[in-house]
Tab-separated table of C-alpha atoms and ligand atoms in Angstrom:
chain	number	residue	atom	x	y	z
A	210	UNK	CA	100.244	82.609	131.258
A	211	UNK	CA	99.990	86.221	130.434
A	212	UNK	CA	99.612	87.092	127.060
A	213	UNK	CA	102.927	88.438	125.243
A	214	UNK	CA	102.983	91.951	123.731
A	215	UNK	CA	99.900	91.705	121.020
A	216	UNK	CA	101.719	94.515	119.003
A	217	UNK	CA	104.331	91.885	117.780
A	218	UNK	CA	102.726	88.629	118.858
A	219	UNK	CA	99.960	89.101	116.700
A	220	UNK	CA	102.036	90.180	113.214
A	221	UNK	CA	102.743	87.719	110.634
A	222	UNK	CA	106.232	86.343	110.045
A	223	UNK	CA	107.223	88.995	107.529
A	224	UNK	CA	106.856	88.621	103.494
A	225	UNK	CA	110.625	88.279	102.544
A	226	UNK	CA	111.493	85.107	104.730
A	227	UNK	CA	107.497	83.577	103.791
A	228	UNK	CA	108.356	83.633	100.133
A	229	UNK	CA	112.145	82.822	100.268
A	230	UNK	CA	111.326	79.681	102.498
A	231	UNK	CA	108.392	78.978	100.231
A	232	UNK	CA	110.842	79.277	97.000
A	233	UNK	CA	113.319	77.139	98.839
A	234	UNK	CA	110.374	74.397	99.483
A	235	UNK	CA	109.977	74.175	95.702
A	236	UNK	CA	113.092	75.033	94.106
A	237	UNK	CA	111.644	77.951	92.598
A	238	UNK	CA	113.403	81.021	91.215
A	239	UNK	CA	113.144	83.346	93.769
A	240	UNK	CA	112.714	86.946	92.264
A	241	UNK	CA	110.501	87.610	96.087
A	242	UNK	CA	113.212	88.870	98.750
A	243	UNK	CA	115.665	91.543	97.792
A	244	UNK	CA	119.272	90.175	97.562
A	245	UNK	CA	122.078	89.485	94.213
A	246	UNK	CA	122.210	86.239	93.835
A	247	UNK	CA	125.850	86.519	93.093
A	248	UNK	CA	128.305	88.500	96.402
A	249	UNK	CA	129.826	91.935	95.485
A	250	UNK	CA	133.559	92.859	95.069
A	251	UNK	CA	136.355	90.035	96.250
A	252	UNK	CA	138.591	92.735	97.270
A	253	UNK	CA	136.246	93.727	100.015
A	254	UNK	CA	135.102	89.758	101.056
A	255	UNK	CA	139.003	89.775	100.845
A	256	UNK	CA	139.545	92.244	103.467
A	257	UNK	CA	136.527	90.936	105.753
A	258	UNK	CA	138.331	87.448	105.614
A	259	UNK	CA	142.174	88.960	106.519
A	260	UNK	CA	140.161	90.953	109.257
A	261	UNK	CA	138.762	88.110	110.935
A	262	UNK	CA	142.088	86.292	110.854
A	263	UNK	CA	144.358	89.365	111.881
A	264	UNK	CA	141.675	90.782	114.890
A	265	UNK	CA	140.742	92.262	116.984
A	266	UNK	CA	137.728	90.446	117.202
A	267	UNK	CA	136.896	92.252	120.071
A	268	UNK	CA	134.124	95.068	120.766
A	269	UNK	CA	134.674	98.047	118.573
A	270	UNK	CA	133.428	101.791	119.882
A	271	UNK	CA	129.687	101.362	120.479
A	272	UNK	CA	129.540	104.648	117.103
A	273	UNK	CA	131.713	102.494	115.091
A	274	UNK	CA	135.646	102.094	114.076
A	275	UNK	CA	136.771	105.828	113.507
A	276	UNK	CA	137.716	104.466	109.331
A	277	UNK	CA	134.548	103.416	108.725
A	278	UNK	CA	133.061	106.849	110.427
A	279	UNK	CA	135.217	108.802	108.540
A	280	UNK	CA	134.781	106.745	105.107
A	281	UNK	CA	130.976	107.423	105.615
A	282	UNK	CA	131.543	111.191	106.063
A	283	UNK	CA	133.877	111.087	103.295
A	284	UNK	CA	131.495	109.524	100.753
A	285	UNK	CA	128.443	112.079	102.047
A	286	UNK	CA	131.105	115.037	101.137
A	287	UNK	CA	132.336	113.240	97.862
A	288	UNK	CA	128.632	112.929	96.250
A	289	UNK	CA	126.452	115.092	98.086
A	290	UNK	CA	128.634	117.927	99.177
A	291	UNK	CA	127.585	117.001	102.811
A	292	UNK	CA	130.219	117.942	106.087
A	293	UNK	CA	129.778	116.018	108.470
A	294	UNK	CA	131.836	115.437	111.999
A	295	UNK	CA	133.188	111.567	111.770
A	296	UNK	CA	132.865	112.154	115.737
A	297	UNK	CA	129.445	112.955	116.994
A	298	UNK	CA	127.362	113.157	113.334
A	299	UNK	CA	127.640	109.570	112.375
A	300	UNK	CA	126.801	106.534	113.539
A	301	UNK	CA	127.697	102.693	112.560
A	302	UNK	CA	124.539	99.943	112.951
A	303	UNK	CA	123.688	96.834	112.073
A	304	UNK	CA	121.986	97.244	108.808
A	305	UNK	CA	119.872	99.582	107.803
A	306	UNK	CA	117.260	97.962	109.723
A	307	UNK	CA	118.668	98.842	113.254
A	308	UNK	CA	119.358	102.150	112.128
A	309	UNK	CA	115.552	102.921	111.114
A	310	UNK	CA	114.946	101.412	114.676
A	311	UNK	CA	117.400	103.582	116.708
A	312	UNK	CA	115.853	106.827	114.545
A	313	UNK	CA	112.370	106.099	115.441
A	314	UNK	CA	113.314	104.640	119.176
A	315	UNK	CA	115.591	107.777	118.924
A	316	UNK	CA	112.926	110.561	118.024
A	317	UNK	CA	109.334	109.197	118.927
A	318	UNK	CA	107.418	108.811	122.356
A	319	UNK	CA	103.861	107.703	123.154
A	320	UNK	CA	101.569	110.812	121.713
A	321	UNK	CA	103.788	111.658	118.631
A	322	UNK	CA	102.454	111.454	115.570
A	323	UNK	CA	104.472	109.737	112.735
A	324	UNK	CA	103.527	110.205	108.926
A	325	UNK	CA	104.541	107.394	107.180
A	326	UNK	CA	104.091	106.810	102.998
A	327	UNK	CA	102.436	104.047	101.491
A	328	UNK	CA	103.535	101.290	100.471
A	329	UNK	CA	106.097	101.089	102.887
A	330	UNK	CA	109.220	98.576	103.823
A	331	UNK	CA	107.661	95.962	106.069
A	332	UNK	CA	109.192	96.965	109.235
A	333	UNK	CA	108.472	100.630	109.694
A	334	UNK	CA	104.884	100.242	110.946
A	335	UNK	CA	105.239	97.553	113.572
A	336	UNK	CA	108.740	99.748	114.635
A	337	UNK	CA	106.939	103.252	114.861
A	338	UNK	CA	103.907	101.723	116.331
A	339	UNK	CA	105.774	99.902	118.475
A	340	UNK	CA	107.792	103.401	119.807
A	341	UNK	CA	104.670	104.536	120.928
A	342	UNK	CA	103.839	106.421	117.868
A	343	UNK	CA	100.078	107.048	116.393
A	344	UNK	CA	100.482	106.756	112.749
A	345	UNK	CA	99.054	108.665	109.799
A	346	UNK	CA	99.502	106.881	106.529
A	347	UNK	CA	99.745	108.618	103.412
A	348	UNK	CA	99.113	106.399	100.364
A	349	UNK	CA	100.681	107.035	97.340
A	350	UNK	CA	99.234	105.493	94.096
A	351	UNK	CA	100.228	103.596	90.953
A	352	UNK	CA	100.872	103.774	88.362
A	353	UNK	CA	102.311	106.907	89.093
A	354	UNK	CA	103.505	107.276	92.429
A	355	UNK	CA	103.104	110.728	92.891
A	356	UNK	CA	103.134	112.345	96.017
A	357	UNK	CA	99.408	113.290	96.930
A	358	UNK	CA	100.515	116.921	98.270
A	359	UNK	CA	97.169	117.878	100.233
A	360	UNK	CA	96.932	114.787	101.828
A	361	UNK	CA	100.334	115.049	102.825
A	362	UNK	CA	99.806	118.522	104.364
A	363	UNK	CA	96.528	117.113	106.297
A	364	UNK	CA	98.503	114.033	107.595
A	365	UNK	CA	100.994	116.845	109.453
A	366	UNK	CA	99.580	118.384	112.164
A	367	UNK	CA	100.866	120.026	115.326
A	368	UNK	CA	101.462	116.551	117.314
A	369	UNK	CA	103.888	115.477	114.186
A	370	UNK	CA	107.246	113.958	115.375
A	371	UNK	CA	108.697	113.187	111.939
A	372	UNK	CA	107.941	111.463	108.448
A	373	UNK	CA	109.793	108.888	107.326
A	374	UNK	CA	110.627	109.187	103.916
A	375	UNK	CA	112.101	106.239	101.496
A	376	UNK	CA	113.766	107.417	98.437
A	377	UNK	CA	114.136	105.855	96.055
A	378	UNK	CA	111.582	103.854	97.986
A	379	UNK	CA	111.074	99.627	97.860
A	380	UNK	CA	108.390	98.513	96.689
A	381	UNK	CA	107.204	101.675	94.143
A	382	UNK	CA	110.525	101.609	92.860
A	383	UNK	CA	110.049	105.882	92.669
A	384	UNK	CA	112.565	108.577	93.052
A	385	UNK	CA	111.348	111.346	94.573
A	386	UNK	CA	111.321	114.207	92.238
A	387	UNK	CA	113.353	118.256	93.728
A	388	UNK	CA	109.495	119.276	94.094
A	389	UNK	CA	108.006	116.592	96.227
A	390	UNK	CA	111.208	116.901	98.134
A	391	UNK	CA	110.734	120.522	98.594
A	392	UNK	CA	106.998	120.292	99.603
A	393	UNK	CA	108.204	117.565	102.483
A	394	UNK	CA	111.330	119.937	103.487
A	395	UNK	CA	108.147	122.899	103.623
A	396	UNK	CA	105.839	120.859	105.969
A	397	UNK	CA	108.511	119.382	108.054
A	398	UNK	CA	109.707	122.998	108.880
A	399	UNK	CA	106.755	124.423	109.387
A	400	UNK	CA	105.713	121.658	111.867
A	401	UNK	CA	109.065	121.830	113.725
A	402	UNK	CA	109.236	117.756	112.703
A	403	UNK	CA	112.190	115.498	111.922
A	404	UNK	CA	112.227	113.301	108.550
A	405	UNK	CA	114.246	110.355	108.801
A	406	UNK	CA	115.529	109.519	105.147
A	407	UNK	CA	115.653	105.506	104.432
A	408	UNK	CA	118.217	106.118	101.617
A	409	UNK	CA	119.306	102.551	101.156
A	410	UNK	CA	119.187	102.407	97.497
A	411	UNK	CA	121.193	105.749	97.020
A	412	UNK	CA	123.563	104.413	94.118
A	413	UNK	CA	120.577	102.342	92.450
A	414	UNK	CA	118.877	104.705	90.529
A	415	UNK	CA	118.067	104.472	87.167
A	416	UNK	CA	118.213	106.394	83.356
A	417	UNK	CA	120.757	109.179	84.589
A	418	UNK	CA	118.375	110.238	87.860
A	419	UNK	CA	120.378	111.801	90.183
A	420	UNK	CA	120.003	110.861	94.105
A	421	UNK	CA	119.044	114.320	96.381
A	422	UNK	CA	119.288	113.414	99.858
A	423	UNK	CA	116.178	115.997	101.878
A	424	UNK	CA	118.877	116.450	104.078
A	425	UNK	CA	120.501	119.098	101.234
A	426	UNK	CA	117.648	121.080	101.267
A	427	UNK	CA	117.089	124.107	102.691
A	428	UNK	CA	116.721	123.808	106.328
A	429	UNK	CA	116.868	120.480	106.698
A	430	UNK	CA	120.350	119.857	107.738
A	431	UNK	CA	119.273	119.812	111.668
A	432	UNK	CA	115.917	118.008	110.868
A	433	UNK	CA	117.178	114.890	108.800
A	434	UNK	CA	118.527	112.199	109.946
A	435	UNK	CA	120.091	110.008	106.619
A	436	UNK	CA	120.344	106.535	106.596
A	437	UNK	CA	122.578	104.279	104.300
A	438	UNK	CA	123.683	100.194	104.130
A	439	UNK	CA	126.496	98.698	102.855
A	440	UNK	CA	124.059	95.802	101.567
A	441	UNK	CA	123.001	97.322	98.575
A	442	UNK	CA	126.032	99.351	97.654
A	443	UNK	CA	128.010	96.376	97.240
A	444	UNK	CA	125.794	93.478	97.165
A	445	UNK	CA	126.537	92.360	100.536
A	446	UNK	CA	123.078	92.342	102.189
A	447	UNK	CA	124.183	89.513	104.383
A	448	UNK	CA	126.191	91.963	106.215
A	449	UNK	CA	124.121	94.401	107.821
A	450	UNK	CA	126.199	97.155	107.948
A	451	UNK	CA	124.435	100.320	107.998
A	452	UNK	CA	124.698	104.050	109.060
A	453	UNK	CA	123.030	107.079	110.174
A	454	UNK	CA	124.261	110.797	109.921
A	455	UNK	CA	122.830	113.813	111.070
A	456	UNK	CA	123.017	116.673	113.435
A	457	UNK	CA	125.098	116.208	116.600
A	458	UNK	CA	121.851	116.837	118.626
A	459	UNK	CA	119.222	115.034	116.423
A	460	UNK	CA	121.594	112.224	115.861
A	461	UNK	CA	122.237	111.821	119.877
A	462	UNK	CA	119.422	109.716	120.640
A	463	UNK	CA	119.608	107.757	117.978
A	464	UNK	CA	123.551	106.620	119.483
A	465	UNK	CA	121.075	106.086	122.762
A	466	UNK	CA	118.819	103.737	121.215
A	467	UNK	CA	121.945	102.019	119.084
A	468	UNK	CA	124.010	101.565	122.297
A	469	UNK	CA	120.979	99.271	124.062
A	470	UNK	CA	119.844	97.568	120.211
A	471	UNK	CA	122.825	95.921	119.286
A	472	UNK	CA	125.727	97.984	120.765
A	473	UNK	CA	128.113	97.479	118.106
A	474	UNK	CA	128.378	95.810	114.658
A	475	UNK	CA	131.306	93.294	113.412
A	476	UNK	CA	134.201	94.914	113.505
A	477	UNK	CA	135.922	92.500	110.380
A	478	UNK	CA	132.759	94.155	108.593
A	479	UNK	CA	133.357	97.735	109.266
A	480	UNK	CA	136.774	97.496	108.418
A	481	UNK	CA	135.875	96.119	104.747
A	482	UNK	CA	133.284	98.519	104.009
A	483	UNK	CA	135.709	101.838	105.036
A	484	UNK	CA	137.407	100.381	102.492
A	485	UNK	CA	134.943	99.735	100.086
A	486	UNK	CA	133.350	102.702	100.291
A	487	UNK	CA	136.894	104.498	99.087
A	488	UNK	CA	136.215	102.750	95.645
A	489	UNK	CA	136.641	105.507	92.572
A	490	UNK	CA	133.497	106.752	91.032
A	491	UNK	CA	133.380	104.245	88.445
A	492	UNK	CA	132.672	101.884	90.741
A	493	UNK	CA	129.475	103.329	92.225
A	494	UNK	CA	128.667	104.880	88.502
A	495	UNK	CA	128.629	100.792	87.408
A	496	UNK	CA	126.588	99.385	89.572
A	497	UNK	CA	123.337	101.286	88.296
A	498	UNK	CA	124.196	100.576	84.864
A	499	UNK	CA	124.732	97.044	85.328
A	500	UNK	CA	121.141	96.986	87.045
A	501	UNK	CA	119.929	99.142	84.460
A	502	UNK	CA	119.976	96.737	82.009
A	503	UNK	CA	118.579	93.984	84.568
A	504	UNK	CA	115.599	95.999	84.946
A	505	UNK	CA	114.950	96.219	81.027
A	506	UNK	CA	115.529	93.084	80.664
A	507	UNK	CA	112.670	91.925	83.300
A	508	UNK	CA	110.175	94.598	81.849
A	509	UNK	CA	110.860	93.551	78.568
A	510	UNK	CA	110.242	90.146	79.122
A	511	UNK	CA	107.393	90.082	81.574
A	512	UNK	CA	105.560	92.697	79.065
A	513	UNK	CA	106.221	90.139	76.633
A	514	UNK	CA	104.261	87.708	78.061
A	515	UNK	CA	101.085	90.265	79.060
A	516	UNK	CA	101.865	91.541	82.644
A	517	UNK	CA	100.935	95.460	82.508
A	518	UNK	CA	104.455	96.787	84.110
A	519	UNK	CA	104.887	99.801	86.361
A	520	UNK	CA	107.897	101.908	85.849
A	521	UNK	CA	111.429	101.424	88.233
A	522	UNK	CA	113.165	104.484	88.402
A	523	UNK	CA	114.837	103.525	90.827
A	524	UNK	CA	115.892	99.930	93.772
A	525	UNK	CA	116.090	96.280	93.503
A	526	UNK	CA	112.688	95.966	92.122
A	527	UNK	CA	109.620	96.106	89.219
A	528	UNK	CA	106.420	95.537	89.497
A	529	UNK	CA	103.808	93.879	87.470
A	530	UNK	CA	100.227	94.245	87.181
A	531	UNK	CA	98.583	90.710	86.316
A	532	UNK	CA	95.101	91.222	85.527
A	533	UNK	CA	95.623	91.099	82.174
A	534	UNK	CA	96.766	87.204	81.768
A	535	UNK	CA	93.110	86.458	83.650
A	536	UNK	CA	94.502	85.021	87.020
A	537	UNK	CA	91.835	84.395	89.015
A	538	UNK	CA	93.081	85.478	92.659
A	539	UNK	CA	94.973	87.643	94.501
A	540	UNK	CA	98.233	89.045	94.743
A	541	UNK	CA	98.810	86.529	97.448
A	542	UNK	CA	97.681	83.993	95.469
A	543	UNK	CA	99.071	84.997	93.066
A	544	UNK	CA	102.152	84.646	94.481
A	545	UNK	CA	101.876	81.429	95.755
A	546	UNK	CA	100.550	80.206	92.285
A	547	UNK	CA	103.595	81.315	90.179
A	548	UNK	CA	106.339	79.760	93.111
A	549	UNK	CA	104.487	76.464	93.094
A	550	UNK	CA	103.120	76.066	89.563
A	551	UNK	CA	105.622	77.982	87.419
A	552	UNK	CA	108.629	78.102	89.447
A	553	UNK	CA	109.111	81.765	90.137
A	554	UNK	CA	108.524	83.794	93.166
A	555	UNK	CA	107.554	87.536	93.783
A	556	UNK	CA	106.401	89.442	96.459
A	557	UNK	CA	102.751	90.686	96.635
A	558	UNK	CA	102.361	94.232	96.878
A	559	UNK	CA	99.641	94.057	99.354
A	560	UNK	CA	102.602	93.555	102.216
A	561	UNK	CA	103.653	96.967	101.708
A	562	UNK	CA	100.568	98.177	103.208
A	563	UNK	CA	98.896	98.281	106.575
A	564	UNK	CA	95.020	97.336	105.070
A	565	UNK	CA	93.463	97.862	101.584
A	566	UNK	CA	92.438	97.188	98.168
A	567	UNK	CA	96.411	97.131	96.069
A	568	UNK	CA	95.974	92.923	95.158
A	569	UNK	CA	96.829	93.003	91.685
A	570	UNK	CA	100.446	93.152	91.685
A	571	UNK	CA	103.873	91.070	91.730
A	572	UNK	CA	107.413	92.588	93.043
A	573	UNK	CA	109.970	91.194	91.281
A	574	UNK	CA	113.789	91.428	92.481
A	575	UNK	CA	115.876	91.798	89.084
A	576	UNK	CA	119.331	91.766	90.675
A	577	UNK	CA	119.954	88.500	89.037
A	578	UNK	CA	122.393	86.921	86.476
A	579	UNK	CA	120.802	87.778	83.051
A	580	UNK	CA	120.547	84.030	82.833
A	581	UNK	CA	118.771	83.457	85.863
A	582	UNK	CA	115.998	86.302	84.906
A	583	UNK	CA	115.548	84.712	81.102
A	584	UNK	CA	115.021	81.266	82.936
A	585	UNK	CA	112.668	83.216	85.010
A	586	UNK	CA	110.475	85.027	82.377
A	587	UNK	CA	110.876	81.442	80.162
A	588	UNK	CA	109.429	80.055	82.749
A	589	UNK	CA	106.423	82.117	83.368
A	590	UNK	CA	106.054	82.096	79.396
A	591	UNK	CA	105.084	78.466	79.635
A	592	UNK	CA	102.526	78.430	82.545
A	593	UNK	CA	101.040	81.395	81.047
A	594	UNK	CA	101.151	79.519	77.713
A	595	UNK	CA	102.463	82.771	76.194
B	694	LIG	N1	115.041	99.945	103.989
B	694	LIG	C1	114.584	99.506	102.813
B	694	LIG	C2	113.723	100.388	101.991
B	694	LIG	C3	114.899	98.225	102.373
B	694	LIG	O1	114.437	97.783	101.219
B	694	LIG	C4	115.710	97.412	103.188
B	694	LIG	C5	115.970	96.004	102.789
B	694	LIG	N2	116.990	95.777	102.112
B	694	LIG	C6	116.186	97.918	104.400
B	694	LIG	C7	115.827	99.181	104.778
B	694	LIG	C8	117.052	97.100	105.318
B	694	LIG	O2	118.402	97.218	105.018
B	694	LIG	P1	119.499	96.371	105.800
B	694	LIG	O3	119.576	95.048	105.149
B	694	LIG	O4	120.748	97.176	105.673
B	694	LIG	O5	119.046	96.259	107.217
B	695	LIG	N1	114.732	94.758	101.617
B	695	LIG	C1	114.488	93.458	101.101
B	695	LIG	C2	113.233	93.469	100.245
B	695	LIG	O1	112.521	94.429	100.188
B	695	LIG	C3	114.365	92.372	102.116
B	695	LIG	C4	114.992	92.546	103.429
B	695	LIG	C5	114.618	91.448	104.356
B	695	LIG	O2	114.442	90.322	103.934
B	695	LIG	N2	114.469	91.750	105.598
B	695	LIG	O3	112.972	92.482	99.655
């Protein structure tokens, strides 16, 4: 038999469904994959439910129902000030995940150069590879995150198709600051390059931050292509509903790669996000500050018991450094150790990146029920005998 395609054949089965399968095994908490572990507003399940009932369960326009179009570009105008033509500057995928897939099928072809930022989501390296692209990685490092600026500027070069850019980005839990942004929007003009913006986690910033989309920048309204899901703005990731807007002519081949992905996306679904995404401000406003508090009450209890914690301005997640309760292992191990032996799961951190030395800390998901998270740092407490 001839060998399948080694790019994919020879990757791992990726991190989130390892550790969620591995949690299920042992009836562990499982802080590892990103998801609530309670479903977002009834109104909107509501509406999905009626939708299914009512029809048409047919094939909806390969961009996406014209409400759920126009609710997108009305919620782009509403907090970022952003026009954008429902008809030919949006498009409706399936999750955020398809739409990082049609923007790098989209924009990249064999020869391009991507610059991608470590650590990174798991499936933007195998994607952009997979498009043909050669990758430069740029590694950003903790505790602080910041963005290594001359490293960045060497990464770019001539050949550079586009960066992709993940703010605030999983697993670093950073927001990029108006200067980093600013320093991208400079390099990605200057190299006549795209950035495609993997703003999932738009509403889930923390401690007042405010969300700047790089497409608001200077220049970068024809460059950017912005991505959002419906998963995390209403704790729905079950759903895969995402979007992408941008420029008419930067957004066009990203509608060619959609319409040969997955075509379309459920058309009960779209209909209950338009709507969803017509909540009043308090809505969105409540959602950080409800996770807000998650995320000091996991740092305040996993500091309790001796992991060194990095800060989360910003996502689903915090991470913990835990050298200093003397594990003997790696992150992997790590891990493995806490879901079998304690009965909490985390991510490691070393998934996030392509090779290297990061092995010495935990991702943990805090979009819990407060009780679930005390269980979980209880829990830990004990093995670690703190
Ligand atoms: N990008 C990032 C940074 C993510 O963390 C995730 C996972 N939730 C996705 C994209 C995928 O989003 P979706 O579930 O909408 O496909
Ligand atoms: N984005 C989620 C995370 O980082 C997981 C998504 C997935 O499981 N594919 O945990």
């Amino acid at each position: 038999m001839k060998s399948a395609n080694p790019g994919l054949s020879g990757l791992g089965t990726t991190i989130f469904e390892v550790m969620s399968l591995l949690a299920r095994e042992h009836g562990s908490i499982n802080l590892g994959q990103g998801f609530p572990d309670e479903d977002g507003p009834e109104d909107i399940r509501r509406l999905a439910a009626e939708a299914v009932v009512a029809g048409p369960n047919q094939y909806p326009p390969m961009p996406g129902i014209v409400e759920l179009r126009q609710a997108i570009t009305a919620h782009a105008k509403r907090f970022y000030d952003l026009d954008f033509d429902w008809r030919s500057e949006v498009v409706v995928t399936s999750g955020a995940t398809e739409a990082l897939a049609g923007c790098l099928f989209g924009l990249l072809e064999p020869g391009d150069e991507a610059v991608l930022l470590e650590p990174l989501y798991d499936s933007y390296l195998p994607i952009a590879r997979r498009a043909g692209a050669d990758v430069k990685l740029v590694r950003l490092e903790p505790p602080n995150w910041e963005l290594p600026c001359e490293a960045l500027a060497e990464a770019f070069s001539d050949r550079t198709k586009l960066i992709l850019l993940n703010s605030p980005m999983n697993p670093a839990a950073k927001v990029f600051s108006d200067d980093e942004l600013s320093f991208i929007a400079e390099l990605v003009t200057r190299y006549d390059a795209y950035a495609v913006c993997d703003e999932v986690y738009e509403h889930l910033l923390f401690d007042g931050r405010p969300h700047h989309p790089l497409i608001t920048f200077p220049g970068m309204r024809e460059r950017c292509l912005r991505i959002g899901s419906a998963g995390k703005i209403f704790s729905l990731t079950g759903w895969k509903v995402g979007w992408v807007c941008g420029a008419a002519e930067t957004l066009a081949p990203v509608i060619k790669a959609h319409q040969f992905l997955t075509f379309t996306t459920a058309p009960n679904l779209q209909v209950a996000v338009a709507s969803g995404l017509g909540k009043d401000d308090a809505y969105f406003a409540s959602i950080s500050t409800e996770l807000e508090g998650k995320r000091n009450r996991l740092r305040d209890g996993l500091a309790g018991i001796g992991f060194k914690m990095l800060e989360t301005e910003g996502t689903y997640f915090i991470s913990a450094d835990f050298r200093p309760l003397g594990f003997n292992g790696d992150d992997v191990d790590f891990c493995r150790h806490i879901t079998t032996e304690a009965g909490v799961t985390a991510v490691p951190l070393s998934a996030f990146y392509d090779t290297g030395d990061v092995r010495h800390f935990a991702r943990f998901c805090f979009t819990k029920q407060d009780a679930i998270l005390d269980e979980a740092v209880d829990k830990l407490a004990r093995h670690f005998g703190a």
